[in-house]
XYZ file of C-alpha atoms in Angstrom:
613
model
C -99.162 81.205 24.833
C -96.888 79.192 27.347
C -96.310 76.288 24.689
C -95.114 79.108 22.073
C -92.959 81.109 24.820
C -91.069 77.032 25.907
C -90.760 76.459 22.397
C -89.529 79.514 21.901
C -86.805 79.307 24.663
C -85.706 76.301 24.035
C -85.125 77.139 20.058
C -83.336 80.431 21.399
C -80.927 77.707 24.040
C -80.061 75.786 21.053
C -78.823 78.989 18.619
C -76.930 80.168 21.753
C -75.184 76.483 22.667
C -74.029 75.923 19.040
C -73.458 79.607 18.094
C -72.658 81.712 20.545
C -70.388 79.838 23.425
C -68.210 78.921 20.653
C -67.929 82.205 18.995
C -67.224 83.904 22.481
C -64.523 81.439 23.335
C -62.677 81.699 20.010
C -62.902 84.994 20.605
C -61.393 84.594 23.953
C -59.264 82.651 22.772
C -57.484 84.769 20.354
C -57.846 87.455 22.420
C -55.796 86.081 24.645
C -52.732 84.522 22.339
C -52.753 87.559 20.816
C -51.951 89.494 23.884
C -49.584 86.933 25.438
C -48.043 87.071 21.756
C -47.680 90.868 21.890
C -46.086 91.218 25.494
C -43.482 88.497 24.905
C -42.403 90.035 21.767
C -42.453 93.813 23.392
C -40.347 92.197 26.171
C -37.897 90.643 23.725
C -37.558 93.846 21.925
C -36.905 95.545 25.473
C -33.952 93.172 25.387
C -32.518 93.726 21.784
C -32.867 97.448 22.210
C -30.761 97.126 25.769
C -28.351 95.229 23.418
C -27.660 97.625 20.723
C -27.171 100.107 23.000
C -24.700 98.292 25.176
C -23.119 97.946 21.991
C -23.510 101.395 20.489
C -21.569 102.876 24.347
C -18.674 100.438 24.259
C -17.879 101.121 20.576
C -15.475 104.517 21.434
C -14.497 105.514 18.004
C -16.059 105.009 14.283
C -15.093 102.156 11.796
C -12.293 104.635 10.445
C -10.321 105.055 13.298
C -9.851 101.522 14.359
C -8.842 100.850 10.347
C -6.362 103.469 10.828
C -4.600 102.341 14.098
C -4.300 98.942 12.513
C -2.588 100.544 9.546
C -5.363 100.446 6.691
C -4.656 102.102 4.005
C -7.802 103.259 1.209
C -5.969 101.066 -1.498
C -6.369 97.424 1.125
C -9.132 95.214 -0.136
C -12.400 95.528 1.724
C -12.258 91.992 2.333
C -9.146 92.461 4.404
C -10.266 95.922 6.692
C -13.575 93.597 7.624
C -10.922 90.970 9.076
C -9.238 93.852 10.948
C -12.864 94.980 12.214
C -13.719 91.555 13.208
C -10.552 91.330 15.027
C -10.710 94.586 16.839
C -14.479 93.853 17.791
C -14.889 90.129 18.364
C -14.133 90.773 22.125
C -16.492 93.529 22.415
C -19.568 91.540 20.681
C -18.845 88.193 22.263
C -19.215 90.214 25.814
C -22.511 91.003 25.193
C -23.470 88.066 23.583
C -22.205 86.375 26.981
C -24.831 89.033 28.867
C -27.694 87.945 27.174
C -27.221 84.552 25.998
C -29.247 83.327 22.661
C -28.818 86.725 20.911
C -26.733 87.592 17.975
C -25.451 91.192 17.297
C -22.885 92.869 15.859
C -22.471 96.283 13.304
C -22.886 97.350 9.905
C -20.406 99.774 8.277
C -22.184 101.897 5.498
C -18.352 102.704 4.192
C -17.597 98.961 3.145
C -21.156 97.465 2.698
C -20.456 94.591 5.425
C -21.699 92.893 8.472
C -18.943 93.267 11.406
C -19.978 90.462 13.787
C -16.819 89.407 14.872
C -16.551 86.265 12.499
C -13.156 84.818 12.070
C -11.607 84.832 8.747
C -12.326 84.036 6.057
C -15.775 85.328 6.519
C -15.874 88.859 5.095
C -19.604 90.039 6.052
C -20.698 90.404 2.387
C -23.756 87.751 2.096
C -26.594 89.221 3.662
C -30.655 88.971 2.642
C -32.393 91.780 0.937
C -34.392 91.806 3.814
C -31.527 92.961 6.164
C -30.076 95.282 2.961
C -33.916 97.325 3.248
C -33.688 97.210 7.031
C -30.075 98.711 7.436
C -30.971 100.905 4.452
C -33.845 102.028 6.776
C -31.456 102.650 9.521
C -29.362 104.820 7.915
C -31.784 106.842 6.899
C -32.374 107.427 10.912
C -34.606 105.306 11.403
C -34.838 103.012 14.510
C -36.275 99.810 13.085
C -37.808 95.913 14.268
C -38.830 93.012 12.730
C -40.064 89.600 13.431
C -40.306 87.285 11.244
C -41.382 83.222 10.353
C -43.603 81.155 12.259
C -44.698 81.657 15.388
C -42.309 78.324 16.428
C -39.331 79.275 14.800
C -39.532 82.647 14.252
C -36.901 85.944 14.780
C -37.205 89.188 15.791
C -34.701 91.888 14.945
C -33.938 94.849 15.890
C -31.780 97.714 13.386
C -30.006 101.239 15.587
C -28.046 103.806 13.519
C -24.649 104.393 14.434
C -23.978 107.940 15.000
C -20.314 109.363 15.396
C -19.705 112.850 15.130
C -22.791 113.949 13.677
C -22.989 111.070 10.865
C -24.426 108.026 10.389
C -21.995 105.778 9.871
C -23.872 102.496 10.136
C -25.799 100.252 11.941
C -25.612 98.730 15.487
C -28.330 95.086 14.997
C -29.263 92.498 17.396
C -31.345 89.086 16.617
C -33.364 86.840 18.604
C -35.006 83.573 17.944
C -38.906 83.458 19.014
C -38.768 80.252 19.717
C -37.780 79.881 23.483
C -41.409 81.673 23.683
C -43.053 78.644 21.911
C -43.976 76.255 24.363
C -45.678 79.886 26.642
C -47.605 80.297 23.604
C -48.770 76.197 23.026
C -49.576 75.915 26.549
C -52.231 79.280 26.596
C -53.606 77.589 22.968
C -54.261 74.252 24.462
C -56.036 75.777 27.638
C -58.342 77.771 24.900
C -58.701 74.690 22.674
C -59.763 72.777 25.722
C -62.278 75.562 26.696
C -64.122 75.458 23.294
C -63.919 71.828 23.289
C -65.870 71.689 26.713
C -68.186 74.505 25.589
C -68.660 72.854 22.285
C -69.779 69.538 23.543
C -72.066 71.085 26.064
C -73.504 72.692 23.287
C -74.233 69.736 20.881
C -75.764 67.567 23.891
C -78.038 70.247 25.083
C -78.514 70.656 21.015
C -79.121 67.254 20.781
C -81.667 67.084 23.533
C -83.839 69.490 21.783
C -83.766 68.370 18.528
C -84.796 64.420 19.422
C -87.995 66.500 20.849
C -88.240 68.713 18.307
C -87.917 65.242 15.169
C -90.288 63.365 17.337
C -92.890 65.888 16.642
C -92.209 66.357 13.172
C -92.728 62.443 12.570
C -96.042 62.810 14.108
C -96.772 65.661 11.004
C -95.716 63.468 8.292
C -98.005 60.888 7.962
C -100.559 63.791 8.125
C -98.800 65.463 5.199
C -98.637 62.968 3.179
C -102.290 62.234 3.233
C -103.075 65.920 2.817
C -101.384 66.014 -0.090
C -103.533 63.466 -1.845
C -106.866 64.935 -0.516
C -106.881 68.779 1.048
C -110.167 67.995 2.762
C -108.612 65.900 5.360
C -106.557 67.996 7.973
C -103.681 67.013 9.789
C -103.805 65.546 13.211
C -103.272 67.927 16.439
C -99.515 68.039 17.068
C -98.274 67.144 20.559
C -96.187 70.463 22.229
C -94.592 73.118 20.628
C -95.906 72.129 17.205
C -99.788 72.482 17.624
C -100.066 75.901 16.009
C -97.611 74.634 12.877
C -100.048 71.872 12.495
C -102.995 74.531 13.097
C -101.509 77.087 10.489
C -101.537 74.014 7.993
C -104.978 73.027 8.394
C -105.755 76.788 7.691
C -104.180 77.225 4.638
C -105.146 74.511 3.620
C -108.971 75.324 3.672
C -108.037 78.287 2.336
C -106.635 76.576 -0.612
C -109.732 74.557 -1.115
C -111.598 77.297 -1.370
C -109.985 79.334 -3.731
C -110.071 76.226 -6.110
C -113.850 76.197 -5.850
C -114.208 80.244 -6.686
C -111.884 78.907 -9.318
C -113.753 76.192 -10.304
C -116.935 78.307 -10.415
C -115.351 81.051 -11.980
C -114.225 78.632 -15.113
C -117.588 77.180 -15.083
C -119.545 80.590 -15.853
C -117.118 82.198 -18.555
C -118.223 81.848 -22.274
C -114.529 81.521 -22.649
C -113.247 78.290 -23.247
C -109.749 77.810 -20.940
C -106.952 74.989 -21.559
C -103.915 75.127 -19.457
C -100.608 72.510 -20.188
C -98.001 72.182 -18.002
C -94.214 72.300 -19.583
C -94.791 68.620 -19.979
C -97.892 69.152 -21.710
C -99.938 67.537 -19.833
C -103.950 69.013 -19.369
C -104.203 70.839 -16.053
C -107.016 72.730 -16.624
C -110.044 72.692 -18.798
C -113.460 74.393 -17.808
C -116.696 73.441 -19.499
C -116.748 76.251 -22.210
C -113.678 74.393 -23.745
C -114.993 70.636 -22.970
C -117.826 72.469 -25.290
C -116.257 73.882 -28.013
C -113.591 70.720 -28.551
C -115.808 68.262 -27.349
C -113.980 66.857 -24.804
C -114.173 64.436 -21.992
C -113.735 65.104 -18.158
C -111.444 62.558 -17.979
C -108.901 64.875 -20.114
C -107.259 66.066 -16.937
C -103.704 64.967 -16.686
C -103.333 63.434 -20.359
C -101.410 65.199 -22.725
C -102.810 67.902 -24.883
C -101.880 66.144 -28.374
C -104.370 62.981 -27.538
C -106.996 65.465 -27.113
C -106.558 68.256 -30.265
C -107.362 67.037 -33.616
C -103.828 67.282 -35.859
C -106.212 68.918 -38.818
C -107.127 71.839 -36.246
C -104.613 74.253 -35.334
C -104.672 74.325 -31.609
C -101.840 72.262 -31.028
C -99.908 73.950 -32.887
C -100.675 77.125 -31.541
C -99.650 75.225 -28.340
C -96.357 73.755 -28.808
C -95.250 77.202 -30.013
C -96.267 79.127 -26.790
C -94.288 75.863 -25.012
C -91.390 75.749 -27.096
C -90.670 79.261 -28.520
C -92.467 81.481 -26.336
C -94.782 82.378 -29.372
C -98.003 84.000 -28.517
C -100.963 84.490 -30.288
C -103.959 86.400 -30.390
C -107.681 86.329 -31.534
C -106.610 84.482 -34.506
C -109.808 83.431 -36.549
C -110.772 79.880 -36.937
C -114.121 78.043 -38.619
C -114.331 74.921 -36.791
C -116.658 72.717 -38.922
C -117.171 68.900 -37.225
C -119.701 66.185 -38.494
C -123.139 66.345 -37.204
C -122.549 69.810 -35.836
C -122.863 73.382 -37.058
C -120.006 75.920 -37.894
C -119.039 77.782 -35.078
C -116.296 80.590 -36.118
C -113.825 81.217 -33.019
C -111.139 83.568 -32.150
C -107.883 81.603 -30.478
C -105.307 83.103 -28.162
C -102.437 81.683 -26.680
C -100.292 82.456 -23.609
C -97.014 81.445 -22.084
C -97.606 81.169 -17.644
C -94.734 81.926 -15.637
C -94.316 81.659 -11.957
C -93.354 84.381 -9.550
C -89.426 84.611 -10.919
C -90.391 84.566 -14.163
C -89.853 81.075 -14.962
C -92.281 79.450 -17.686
C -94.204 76.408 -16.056
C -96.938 76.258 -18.737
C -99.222 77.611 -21.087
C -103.258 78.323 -21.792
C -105.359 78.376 -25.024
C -108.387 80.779 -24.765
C -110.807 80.384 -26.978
C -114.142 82.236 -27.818
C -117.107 81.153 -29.814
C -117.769 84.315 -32.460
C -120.536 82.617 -34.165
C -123.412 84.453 -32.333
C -121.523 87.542 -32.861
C -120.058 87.137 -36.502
C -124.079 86.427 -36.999
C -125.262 89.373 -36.198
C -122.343 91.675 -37.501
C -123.738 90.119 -40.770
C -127.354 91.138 -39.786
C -126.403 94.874 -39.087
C -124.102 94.704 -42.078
C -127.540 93.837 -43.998
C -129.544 96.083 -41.930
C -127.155 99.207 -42.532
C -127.177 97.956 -46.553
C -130.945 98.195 -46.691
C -131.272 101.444 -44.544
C -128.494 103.047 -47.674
C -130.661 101.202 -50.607
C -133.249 103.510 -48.944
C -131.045 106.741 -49.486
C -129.860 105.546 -52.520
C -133.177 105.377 -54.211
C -133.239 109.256 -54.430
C -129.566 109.538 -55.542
C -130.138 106.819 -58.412
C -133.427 108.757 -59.333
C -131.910 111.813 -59.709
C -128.621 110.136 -61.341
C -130.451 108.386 -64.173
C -133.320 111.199 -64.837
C -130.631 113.632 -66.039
C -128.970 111.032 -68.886
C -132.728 109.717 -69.493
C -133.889 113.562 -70.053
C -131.012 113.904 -72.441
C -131.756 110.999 -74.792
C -135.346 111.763 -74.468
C -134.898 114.909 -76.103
C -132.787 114.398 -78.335
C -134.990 110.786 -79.939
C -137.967 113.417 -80.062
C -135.860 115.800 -82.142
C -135.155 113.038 -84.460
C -138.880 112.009 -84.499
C -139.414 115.590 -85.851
C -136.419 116.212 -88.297
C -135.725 113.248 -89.416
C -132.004 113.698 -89.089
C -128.920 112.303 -86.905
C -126.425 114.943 -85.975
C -123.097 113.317 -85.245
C -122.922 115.054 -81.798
C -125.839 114.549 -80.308
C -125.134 110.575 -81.148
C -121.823 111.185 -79.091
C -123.478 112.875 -76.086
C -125.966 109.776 -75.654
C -123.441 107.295 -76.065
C -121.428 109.172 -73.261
C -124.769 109.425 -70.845
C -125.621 105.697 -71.407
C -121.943 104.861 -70.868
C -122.120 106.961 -67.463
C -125.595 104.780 -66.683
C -123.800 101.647 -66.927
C -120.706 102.481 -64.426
C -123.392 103.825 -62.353
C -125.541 100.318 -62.553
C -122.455 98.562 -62.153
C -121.128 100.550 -58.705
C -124.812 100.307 -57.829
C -124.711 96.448 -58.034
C -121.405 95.894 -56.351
C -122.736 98.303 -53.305
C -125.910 96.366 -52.981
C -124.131 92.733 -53.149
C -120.346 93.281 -53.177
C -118.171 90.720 -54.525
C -117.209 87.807 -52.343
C -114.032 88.285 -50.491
C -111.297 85.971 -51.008
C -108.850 86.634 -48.103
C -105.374 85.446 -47.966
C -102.216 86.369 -45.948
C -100.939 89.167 -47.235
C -98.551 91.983 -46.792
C -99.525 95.441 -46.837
C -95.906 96.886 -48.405
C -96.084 94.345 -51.298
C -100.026 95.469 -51.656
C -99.223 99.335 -51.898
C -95.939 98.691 -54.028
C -98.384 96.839 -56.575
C -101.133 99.639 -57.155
C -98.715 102.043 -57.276
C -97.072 101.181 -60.502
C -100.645 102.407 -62.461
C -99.804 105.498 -61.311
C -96.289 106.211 -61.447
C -96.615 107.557 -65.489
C -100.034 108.620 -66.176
C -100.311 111.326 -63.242
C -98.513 114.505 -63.150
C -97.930 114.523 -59.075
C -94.971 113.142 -57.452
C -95.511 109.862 -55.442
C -93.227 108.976 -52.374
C -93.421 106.282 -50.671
C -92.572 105.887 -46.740
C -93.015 102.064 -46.048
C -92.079 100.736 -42.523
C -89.882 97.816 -42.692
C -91.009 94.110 -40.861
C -94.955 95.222 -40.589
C -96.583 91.710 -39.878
C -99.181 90.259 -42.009
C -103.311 91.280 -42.606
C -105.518 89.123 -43.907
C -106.927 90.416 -46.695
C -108.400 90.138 -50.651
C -105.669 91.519 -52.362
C -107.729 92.940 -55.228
C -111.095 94.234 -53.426
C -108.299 96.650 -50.739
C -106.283 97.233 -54.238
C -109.377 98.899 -55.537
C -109.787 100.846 -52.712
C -106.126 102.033 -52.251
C -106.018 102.781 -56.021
C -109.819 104.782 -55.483
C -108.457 106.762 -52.687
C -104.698 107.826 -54.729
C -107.048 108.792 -57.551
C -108.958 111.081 -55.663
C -105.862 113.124 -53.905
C -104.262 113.322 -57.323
C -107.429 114.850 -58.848
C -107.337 116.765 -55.724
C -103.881 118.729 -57.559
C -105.187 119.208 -60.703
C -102.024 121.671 -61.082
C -99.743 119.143 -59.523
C -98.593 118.294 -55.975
C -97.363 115.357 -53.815
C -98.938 112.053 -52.877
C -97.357 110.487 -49.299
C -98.119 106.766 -49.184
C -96.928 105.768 -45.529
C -96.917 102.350 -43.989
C -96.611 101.583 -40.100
C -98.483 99.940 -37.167
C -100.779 101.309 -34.425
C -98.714 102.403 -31.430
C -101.095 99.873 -29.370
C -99.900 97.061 -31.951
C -103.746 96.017 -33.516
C -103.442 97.379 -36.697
C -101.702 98.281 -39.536
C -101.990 102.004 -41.148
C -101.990 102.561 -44.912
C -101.634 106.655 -44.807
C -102.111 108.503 -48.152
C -101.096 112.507 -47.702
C -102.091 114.986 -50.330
C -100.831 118.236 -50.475
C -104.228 119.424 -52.451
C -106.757 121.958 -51.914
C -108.448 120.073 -48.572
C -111.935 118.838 -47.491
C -113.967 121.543 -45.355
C -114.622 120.954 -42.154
C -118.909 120.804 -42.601
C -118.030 118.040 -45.327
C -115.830 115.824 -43.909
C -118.225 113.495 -41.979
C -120.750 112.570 -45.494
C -117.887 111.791 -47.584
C -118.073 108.130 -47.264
C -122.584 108.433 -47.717
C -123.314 107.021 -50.831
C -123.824 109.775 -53.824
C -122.560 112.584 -51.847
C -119.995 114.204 -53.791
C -118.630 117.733 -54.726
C -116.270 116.616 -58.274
C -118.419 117.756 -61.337
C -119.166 115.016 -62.741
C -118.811 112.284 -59.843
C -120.882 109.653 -58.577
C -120.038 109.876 -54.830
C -119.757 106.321 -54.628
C -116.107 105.818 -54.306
C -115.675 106.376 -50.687
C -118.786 104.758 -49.661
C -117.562 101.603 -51.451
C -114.074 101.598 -49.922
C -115.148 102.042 -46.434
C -117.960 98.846 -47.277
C -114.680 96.899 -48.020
C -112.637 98.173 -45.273
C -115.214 97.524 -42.766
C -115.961 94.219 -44.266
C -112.188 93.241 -43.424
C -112.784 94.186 -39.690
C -111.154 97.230 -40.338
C -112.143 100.924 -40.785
C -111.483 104.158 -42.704
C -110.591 107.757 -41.406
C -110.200 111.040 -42.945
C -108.502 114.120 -42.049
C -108.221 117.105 -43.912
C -107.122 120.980 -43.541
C -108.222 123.228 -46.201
C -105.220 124.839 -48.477
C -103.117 122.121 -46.731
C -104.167 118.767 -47.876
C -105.966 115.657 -46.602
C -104.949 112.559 -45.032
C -106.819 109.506 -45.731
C -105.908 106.544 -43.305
C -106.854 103.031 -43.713
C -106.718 100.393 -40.838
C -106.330 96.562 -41.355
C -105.844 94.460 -38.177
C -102.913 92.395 -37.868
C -103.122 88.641 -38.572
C -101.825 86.925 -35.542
C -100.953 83.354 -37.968
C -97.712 82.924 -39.586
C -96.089 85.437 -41.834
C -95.721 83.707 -45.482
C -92.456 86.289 -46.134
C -95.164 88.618 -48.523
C -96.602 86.180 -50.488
C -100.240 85.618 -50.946
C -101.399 82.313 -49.413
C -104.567 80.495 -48.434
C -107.009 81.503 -45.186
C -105.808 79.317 -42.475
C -108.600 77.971 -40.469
């Protein structure tokens, strides 16, 4: 505690040598001009008012009177009654100018606009500054007035008294002084405080200087250790000699602290399935933890090197990359099948994200990726799973479904067996029951093993737009369409989600049979995952107790259906990784909404293009 309290002192000398003994004599220092400044110039203007006065009591009469003694008339120039002023005067001024040598004073006369100062001719009093024109305006208005002005060598101070005769204001009694004779007062109380600050200034600096060679010796004894710390945290710096030991000691500190929070990291990277890249702006590898050394089958010695020697061009993680870096791009769970020689398929989901430091300034970016393979495995194993449990619940449905149209033709072959004839009708009705056996077979087939997908990059206004023209003239609802603008991409198989779209329009028109309206709507999930394809009927609703087996296979409530439309489109939609939701009020309508999840590659403007990855 001693060595912090000496260094502590000694830190506090220094501020007050170089900060405050200076301020405090400047401040003294102007302090004290100021106030020498102030009571010269109230003593000179002690004098000029002592002046206009002694001028103001020996001027007996006004301007008018003296004109008129000498015989003025109104019609003389002004240029002559200021000579006959001057005349009259010139003793009276140049007696107090004798009294109180350096000054200049004379009058003003309001009448004639002139300066009576006791000139000889042919100066007529008329050229005079603004300056003096606002001051003996001033006067006249009653006003007792002063004013210095011009450096503090060569300046003047003046003083303005109105002339008062008979109750009027007639003009102006003035005196000047020139400042200067006060100069060399001023210089010599300057140079006294300039030599004070000096003194205290230099005292200040040596004692300054005396700390600081203590203060850089012990510094020099840290660097060395620094610079070897930096290359290796494991190796603390030296003990510092003095004031500096518990700098030194707070270094070694945070150093171990740093050390160990890059082994939690380093453990931390090492146990997540996760695979972790991190580039600086420069690109350069600064981290990589074993999941991604894994996955992209690199080396240890990838540290440091930049990221394009390391990605394969035909793989789209460097890509991915150099957008985050350059554009600020990010990316996520983007699907990729990574197929390399020798080794199985793994299917992945990439992410990318910009890093920025604590004021928001980029210094780098990661790549995250995660190995799906397990997962997308057994998705397709409970995908299979669920498809054999509903083959199970469909062999009821199908027995009762082809029993009916069997029973039919039965009957009516044994009526021809016993009659020998072949009504035209009953020929009809069977071809009608075996046509309704084949759609069945065929829905039946495409449930058990649907179609393979063929997904491209699509967009879902150009998909609804599409599958809306079929039913634009062969329905007797109205169709509006409410189709948010910029909705990114989904990847999807244009004709297997057309098929479902068109299945689920079909069913809200037959849900009006005496006409109605049909809301398409397009926009994206408020938490930004998905995009929504809404359909809103205005029909006759779903009840509540019904709304939750509408997408089991075979149930139905239409005459005549097969209840396998729904239970196909939500096989689809779930096969895209999306899913399908109803909502329905009956006498109001129902609201069928279908969610796609957004593709997080690049847009291709609406056109249909390949998978990436």
């Amino acid at each position: 505690m001693r060595v912090s309290l000496n260094f502590g002192r000694q830190i506090l000398v220094l501020v007050a040598v170089l900060l405050l003994i200076p301020v405090a004599l400047t401040v003294f220092m102007l302090r004290m001009i100021n106030e020498s400044e102030s009571a010269l110039v109230e003593k000179q203007k002690a004098r000029l008012m002592r002046v206009v006065e002694q001028l103001d009591a020996s001027l007996p009469t006004g301007f008018d009177a003296i004109l008129a003694e000498n015989g003025a008339t109104d019609a003389m120039p002004v240029r002559e009654k200021v000579a006959i002023l001057n005349k009259e005067l010139r003793g009276l001024i140049e007696e107090v100018k004798r009294a109180y040598p350096g000054v200049e004073a004379g009058f003003y006369s309001a009448q004639l606009d002139r300066i009576i100062d006791g000139s000889p001719p042919p100066y007529a009093g008329e050229n005079f500054s603004s300056r003096r024109r606002r001051n003996f305006l001033g006067a006249m208005r009653g006003q007792l007035r002063s004013e210095s002005f011009g450096p503090a060598e060569g300046g003047v101070l003046e003083i303005y008294k109105p002339l008062v005769r008979q109750g009027k204001i007639i003009g102006v009694v003035w005196a000047t002084e020139s400042l200067s004779r006060f100069a060399a007062q001023r210089q010599a109380i300057a140079y006294t405080a300039y030599g004070i600050i000096t003194l205290g200034t230099l005292v200040g600096i040596g004692g300054a200087l005396f700390v600081v060679h203590r203060f850089v010796e012990n510094v020099n004894q840290i660097k060395l250790g620094l610079r070897s710390l930096r290359s290796n945290l494991d190796r603390p710096l030296p003990p510092a000699a003095g004031e500096l030991r518990e700098i030194t000691e707070a270094v070694n500190e945070l150093a171990g602290m740093v050390v160990r929070a890059q082994q939690y990291i380093n453990v931390t990277l090492a146990t997540i399935d996760e695979g972790l890249l991190v580039v600086d702006l420069e690109g350069r590898v600064v981290v990589a933890n074993a999941a991604i050394m894994r996955i992209l089958g690199l080396e240890a010695e990838c540290i440091g090197k930049p990221y394009p020697e390391m990605l394969s061009p035909d793989e789209p993680f460097g890509r991915l990359l150099q957008e985050a870096l350059q554009t600020g791009r990010e990316v996520r769970d983007i699907p990729v099948v990574r197929r390399c020689q020798g080794q199985k398929e793994r299917q992945l989901l990439a992410s990318t994200a910009v890093l920025f430091s604590g004021e928001r300034q980029p210094i780098g970016a990661v790549l995250c990726l995660q190995d799906v393979t397990e997962r997308v495995k057994l998705q397709r194993e409970m995908r299979r799973q669920e498809r054999l449990a509903a083959l199970g619940r469909l062999v009821m449905g199908v027995a009762h479904e082809i029993r009916n149209p069997l029973t039919a033709i039965n009957c009516y072959l044994q009526l021809w067996q016993k009659s020998n004839l072949f009504p035209r009708q009953p020929l009809a009705t069977m071809q009608e029951e075996v046509s309704r056996l084949d759609a069945l077979v065929e829905k039946l087939l495409y449930f058990a093993k649907p179609a393979e997908a063929r997904p491209v990059i699509y967009r879902v206004n150009h998909l609804v737009r599409e599958n809306l023209r079929f039913f634009e003239d062969v329905v007797r609802v109205s169709i509006r369409t409410e189709l948010a603008p910029d909705l990114p991409p989904v990847l999807v198989d244009p004709e297997q989600m057309g098929r479902v779209l068109q299945n689920i329009i079909y069913n809200a028109c037959q849900a009006m049979p005496e006409g109605g309206l049909v809301t398409v709507r397009t926009y994206r999930e408020p938490t930004g995952e998905n995009v929504v394809i809404e359909v809103e009927d205005t029909g006759c609703g779903i009840p509540a107790e019904n709304i939750r087996d509408i997408f089991e296979p075979f149930f139905t409530t239409k005459p005549g259906g097969t209840g396998l439309g729904l239970a196909l489109a939500k096989e689809v939609v779930e096969a895209h990784g999306g899913r399908i939701e109803a909502e329905s009020t009956v006498g109001r309508g129902t609201k069928m909404r279908v969610y796609l999840p957004v593709f997080g590659g690049e847009s291709q403007g609406g056109e249909a293009s390949p998978c990436s990855g």
